[in-house]
Tab-separated table of C-alpha atoms in Angstrom:
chain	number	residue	atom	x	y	z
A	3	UNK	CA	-10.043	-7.167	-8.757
A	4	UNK	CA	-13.562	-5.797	-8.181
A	5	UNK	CA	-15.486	-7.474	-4.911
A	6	UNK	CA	-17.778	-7.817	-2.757
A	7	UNK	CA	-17.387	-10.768	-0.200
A	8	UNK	CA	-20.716	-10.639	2.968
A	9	UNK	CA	-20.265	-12.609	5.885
A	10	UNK	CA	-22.102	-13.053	9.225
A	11	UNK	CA	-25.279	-15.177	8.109
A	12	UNK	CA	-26.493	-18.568	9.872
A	13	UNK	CA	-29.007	-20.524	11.515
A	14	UNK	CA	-31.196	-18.195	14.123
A	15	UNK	CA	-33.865	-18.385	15.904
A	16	UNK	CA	-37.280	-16.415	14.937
A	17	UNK	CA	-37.238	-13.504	17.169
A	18	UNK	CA	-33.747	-12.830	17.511
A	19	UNK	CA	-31.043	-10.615	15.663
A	20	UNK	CA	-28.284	-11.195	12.753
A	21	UNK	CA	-25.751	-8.495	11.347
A	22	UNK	CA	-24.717	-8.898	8.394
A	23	UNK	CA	-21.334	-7.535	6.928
A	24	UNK	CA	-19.895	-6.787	3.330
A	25	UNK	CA	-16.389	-6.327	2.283
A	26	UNK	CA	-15.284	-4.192	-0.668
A	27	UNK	CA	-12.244	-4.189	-2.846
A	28	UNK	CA	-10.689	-3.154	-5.705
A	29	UNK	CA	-12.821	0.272	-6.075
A	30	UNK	CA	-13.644	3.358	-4.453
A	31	UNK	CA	-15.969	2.368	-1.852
A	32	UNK	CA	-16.981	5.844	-1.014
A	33	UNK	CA	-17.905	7.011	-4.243
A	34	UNK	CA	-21.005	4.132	-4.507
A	35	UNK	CA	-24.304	3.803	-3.422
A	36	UNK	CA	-24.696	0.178	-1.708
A	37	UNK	CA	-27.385	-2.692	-1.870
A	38	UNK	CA	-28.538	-5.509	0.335
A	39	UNK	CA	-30.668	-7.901	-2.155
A	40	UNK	CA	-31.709	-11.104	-1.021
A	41	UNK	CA	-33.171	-14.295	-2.545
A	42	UNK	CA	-35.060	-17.299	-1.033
A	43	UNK	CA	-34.932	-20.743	-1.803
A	44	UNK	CA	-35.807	-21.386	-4.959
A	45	UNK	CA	-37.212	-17.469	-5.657
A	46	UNK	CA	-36.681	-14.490	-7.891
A	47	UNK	CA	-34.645	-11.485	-6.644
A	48	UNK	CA	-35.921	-9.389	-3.491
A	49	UNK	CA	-34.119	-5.853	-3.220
A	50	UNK	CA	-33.802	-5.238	0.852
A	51	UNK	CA	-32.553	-2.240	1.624
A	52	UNK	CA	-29.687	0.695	-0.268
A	53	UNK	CA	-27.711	3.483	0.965
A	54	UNK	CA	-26.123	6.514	-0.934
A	55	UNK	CA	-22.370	7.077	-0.667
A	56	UNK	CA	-22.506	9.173	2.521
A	57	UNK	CA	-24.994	7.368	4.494
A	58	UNK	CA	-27.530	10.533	3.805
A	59	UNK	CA	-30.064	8.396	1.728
A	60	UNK	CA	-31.608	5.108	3.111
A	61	UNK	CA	-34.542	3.259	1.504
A	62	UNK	CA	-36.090	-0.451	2.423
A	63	UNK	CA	-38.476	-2.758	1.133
A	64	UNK	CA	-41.503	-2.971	3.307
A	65	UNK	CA	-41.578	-6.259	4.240
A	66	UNK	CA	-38.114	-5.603	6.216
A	67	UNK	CA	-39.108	-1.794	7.369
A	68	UNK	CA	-39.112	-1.102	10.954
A	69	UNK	CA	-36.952	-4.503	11.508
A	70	UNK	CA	-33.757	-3.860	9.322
A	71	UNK	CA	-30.905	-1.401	9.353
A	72	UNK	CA	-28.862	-0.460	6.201
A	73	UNK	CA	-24.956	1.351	7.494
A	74	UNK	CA	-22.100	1.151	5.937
A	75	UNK	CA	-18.145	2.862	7.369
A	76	UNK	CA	-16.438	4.109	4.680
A	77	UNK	CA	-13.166	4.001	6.476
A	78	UNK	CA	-13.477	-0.148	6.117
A	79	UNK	CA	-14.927	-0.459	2.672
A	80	UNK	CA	-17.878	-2.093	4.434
A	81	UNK	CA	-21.630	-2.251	4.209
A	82	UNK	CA	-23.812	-3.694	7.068
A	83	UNK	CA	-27.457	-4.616	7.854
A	84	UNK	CA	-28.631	-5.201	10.771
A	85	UNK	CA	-31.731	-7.533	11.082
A	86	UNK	CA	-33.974	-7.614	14.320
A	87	UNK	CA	-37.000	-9.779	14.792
A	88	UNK	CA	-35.984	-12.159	12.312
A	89	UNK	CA	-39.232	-13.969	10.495
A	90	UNK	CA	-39.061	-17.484	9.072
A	91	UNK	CA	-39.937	-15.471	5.713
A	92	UNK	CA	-36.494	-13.891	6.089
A	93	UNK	CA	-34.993	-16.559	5.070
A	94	UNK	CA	-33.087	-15.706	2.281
A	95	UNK	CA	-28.958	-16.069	0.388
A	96	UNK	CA	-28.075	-12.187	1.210
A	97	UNK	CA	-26.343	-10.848	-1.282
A	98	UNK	CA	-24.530	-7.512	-1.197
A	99	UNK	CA	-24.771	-4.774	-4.687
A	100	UNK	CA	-22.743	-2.265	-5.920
A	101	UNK	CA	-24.471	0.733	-7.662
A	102	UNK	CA	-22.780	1.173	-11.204
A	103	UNK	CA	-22.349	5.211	-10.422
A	104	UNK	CA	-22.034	7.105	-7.904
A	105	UNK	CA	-25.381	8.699	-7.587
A	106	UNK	CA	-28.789	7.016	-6.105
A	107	UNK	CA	-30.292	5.724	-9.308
A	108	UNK	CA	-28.175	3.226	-11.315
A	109	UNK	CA	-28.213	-0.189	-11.522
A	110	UNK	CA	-26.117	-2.408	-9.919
A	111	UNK	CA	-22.891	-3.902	-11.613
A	112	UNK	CA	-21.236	-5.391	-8.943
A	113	UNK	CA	-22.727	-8.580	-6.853
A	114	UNK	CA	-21.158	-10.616	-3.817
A	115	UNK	CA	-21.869	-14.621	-3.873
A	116	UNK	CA	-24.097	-14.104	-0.892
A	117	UNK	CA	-24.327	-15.227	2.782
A	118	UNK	CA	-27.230	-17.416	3.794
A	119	UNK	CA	-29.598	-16.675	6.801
A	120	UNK	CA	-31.941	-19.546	8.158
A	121	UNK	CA	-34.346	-18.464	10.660
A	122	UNK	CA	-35.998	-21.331	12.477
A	123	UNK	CA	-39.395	-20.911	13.766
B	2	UNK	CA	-44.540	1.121	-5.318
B	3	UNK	CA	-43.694	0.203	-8.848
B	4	UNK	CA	-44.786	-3.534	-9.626
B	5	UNK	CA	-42.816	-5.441	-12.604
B	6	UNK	CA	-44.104	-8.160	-14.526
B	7	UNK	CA	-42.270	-10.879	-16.828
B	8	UNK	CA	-43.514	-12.602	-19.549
B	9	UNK	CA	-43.038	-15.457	-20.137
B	10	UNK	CA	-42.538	-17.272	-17.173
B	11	UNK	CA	-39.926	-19.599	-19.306
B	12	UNK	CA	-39.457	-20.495	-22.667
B	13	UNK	CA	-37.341	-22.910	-24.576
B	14	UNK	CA	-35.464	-22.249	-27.605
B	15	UNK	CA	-33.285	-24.476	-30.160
B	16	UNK	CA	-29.535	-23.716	-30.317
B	17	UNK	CA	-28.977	-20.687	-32.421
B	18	UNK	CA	-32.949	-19.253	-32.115
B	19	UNK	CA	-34.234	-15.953	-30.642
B	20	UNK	CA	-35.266	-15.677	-27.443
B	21	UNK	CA	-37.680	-12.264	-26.541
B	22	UNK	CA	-38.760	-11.808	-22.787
B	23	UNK	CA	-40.801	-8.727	-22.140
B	24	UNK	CA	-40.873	-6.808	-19.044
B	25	UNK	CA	-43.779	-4.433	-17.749
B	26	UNK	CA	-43.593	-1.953	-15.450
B	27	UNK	CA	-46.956	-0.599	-13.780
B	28	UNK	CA	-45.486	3.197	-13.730
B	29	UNK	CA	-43.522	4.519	-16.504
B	30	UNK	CA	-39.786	4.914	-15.626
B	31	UNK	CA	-38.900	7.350	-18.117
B	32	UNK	CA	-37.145	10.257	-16.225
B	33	UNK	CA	-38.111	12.630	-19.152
B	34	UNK	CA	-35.818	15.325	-17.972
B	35	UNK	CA	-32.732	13.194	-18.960
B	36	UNK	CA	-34.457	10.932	-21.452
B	37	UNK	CA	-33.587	7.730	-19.954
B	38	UNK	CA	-35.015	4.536	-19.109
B	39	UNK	CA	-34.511	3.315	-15.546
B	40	UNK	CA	-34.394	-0.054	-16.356
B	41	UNK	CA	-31.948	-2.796	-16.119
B	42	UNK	CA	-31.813	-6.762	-16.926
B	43	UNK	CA	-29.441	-9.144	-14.852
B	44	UNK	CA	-28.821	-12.797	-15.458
B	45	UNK	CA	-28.639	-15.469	-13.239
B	46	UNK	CA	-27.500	-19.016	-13.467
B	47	UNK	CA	-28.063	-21.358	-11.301
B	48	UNK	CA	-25.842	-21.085	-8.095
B	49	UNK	CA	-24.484	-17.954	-9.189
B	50	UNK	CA	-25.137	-14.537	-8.573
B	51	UNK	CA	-27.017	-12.421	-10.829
B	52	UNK	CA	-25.024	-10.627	-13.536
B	53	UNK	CA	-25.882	-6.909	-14.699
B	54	UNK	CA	-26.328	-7.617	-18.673
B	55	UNK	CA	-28.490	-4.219	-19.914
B	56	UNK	CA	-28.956	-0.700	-18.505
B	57	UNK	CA	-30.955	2.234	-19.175
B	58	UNK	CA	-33.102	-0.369	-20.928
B	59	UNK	CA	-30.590	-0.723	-24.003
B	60	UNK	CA	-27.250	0.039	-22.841
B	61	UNK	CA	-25.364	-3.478	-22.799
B	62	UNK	CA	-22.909	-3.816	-19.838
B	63	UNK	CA	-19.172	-3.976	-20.898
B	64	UNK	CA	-18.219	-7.501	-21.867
B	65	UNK	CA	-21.877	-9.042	-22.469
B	66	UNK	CA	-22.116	-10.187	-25.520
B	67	UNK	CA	-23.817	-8.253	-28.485
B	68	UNK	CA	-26.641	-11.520	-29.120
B	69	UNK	CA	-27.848	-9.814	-25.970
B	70	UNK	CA	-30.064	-6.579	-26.428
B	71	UNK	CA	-32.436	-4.358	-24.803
B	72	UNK	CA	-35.049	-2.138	-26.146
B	73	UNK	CA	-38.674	-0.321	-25.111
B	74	UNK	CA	-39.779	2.721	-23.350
B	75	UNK	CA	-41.788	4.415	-20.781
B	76	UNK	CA	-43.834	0.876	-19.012
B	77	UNK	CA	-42.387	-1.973	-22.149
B	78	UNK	CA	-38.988	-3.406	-22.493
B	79	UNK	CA	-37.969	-6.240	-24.124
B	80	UNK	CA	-34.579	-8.184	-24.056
B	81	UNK	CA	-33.634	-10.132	-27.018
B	82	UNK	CA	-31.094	-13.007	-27.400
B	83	UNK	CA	-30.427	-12.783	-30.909
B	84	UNK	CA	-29.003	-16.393	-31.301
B	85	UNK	CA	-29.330	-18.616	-28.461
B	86	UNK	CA	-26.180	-20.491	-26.974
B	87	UNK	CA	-26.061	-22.998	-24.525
B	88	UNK	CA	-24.316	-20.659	-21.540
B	89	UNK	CA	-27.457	-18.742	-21.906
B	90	UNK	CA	-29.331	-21.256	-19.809
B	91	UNK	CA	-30.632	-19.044	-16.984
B	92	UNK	CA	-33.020	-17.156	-15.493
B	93	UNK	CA	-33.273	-13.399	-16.698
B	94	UNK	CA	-35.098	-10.550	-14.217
B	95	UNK	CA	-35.664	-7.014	-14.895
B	96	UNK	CA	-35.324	-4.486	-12.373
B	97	UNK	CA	-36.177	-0.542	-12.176
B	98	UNK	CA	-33.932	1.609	-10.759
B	99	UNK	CA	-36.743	4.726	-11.288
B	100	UNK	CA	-37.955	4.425	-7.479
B	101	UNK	CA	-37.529	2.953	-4.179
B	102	UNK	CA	-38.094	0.223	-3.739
B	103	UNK	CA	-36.253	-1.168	-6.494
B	104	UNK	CA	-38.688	-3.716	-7.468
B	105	UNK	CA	-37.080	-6.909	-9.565
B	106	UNK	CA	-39.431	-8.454	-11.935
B	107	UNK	CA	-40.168	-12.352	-11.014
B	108	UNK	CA	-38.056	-13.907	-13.542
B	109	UNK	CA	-38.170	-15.821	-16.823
B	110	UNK	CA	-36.456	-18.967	-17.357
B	111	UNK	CA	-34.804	-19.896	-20.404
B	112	UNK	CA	-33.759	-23.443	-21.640
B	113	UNK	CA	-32.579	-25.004	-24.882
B	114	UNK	CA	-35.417	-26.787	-26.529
């Protein structure tokens, strides 16, 4: 079976730091770009940060620039982010996205249930 | 950066209706040199996460169902529910996939009037 399952999100202070992990299974890991999406209480759908298949390629979203780090090891199927100088506004459900092919540009077929991050101000 | 827009914000239709939401984008994402569309609708109920339904604006995602289509080019896309069911209660974004970042459109919510 296809999935993605993130961990590693909580309750933090503003100011301090949160990684974030994703677990894949039941494809190629390798082969597919990788998404961090998130989505605040009650809002629409904020893309955070990708990564091609061979760490090469990074992108953000401004709002996280400069603050968050998209990695992923290929050897453990996993995808990370790193946030620093967390923001109340980060607070978001984190959920982790699988590109549909294997190059930059596709959409994303494949969604986690998400790990929530609270940062108290 | 690419802003999407979503109209309407929700709309309610009767069991067995159509349902059209249309979906801007303020740059065309037409990559001409392979003809395609770089534009993709998800679904999302509520506490779940979102669901890829449409790609390359038209191309429905193995296993959705075929009330559900896509269509438009270039900066307009629409996606149609052709007959409205009750497990179609959700919220619906678009997303383009031209540039980074990959901007989601805000959303439109659809109920059963």
């Amino acid at each position: 079976e296809v999935q993605l399952v993130e961990s590693g999100g909580g309750l933090v202070q503003s100011g301090r730091s949160l990684r974030l992990s994703c677990e894949a299974s039941g494809f190629t890991f390798e082969d597919y770009a990788m998404h961090w999406v998130r989505q605040a209480p009650g809002r629409g759908l904020e893309w955070v940060s990708g990564i091609n298949w061979n760490s090469e390629n990074t992108g953000y979203a401004d709002s996280v620039k400069g603050r968050f780090t998209i990695s992923r090891d290929n050897a453990r199927n996993s995808l990370y982010l790193q946030m620093n100088s967390l923001r109340a506004e980060d607070t978001a459900l984190y959920y982790c996205a699988k590109d549909k092919y294997s190059t930059w540009d596709a959409a994303f077929d494949i969604w986690g249930h998400g790990t929530m991050v609270t940062v108290s101000s | 950066d690419i802003v999407m827009t979503q109209s309407p914000d929700s709309l309610a239709v009767s069991l067995g209706e159509r349902a059209t939401i249309n979906c801007k984008s303020s740059q065309s994402v037409l990559y001409r040199s392979y003809n395609k569309n770089y534009l993709a609708w998800y679904q999302q109920k509520p506490g779940q996460p979102p669901k890829l339904l449409i790609y390359w604006a038209s191309t429905r995602e193995s296993g959705v169902p075929d009330r559900f289509s896509g269509s438009g080019s270039g900066t307009d896309f629409t996606l149609t529910i052709s007959s409205l069911q009750a497990e179609d209660v959700a919220v619906y974004y678009c997303q383009q996939y031209y540039s980074t970042p990959r901007v989601f459109g805000p959303g439109t919510k659809v109920d059963i009037k």
